[in-house]
Short mmCIF file of C-alpha atoms in Angstrom, two decimals:
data_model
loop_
_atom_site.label_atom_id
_atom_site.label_comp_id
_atom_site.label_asym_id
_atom_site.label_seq_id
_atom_site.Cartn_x
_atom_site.Cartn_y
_atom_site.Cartn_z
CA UNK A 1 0.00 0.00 0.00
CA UNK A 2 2.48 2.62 0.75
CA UNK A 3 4.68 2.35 -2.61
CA UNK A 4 0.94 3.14 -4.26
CA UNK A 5 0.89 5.89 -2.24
CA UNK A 6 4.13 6.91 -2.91
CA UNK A 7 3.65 6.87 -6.49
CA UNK A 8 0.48 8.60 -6.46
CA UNK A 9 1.58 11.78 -4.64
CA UNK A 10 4.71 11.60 -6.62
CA UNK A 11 2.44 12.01 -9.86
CA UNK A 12 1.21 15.05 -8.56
CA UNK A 13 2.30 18.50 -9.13
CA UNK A 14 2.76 19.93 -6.27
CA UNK A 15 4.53 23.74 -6.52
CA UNK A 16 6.26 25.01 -3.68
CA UNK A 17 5.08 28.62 -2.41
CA UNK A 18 8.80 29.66 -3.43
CA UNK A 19 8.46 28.11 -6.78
CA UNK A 20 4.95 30.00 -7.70
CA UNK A 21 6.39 33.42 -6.23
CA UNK A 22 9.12 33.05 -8.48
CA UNK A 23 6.73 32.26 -10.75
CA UNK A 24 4.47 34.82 -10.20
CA UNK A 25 7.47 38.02 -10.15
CA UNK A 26 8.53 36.83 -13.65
CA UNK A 27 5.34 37.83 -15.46
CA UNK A 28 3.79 41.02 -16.76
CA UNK A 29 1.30 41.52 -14.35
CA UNK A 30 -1.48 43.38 -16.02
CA UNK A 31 -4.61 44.43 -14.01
CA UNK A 32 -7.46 42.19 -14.10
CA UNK A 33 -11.21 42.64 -13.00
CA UNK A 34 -10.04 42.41 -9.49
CA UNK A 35 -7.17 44.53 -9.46
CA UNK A 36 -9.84 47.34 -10.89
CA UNK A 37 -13.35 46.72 -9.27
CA UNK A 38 -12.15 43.97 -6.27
CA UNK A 39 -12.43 46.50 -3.32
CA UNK A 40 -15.45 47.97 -5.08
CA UNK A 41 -17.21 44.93 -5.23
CA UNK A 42 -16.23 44.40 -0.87
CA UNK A 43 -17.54 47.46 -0.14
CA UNK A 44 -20.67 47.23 -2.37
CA UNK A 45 -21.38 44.11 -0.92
CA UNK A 46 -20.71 45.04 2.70
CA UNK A 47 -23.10 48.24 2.26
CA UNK A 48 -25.64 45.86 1.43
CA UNK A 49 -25.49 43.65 4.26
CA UNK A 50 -25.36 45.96 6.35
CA UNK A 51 -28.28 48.25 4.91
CA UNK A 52 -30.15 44.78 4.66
CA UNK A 53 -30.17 43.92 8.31
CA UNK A 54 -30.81 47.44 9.87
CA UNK A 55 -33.58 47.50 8.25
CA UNK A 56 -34.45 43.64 8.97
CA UNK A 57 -33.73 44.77 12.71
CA UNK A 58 -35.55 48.09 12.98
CA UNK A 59 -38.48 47.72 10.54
CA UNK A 60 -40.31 44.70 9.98
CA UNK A 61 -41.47 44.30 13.80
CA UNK A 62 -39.67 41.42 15.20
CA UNK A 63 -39.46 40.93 19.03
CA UNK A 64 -35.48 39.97 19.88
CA UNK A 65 -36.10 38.22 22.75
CA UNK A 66 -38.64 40.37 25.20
CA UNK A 67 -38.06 40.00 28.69
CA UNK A 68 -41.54 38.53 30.64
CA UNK A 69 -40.80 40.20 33.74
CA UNK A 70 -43.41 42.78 34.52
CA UNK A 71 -45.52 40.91 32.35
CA UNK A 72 -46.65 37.44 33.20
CA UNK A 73 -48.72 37.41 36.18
CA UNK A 74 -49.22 34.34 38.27
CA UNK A 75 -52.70 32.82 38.28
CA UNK A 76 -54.08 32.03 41.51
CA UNK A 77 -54.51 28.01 42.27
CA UNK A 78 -56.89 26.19 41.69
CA UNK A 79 -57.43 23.80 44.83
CA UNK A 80 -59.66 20.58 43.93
#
């Protein structure tokens, strides 16, 4: 079993994070949509998650959690 898995991780190409930087520093780098509209696209998004749930929060009437005190009041007992 373990020359099979020997020669299955050996088959794999595996890139070492000094290998793809080197990799990476040798290339033109020209912008792509991310480089141009990535932090955009966060804050866009964030905006609207957060706009989303204020309003979920202050608007549509939900209860988060009341407290009952001050409001349930015991019933006497019933003996029978």
């Amino acid at each position: 079993m373990f020359p099979l898995a020997r020669r299955a991780l050996s088959s794999l190409k595996i890139r070492t994070i000094q290998q793809s930087m080197a990799r990476q520093s040798h290339g033109k780098h020209s912008p792509d949509f991310h480089d141009k509209y990535g932090n955009t696209v966060l804050a866009s998004g964030t905006t609207f998650c957060v706009v989303a749930w204020v309003f979920t929060v202050t608007q549509i009437g939900i209860e988060w959690n009341p407290s009952p005190v001050g409001r349930v009041i015991p019933q006497e007992w019933k003996d029978e």
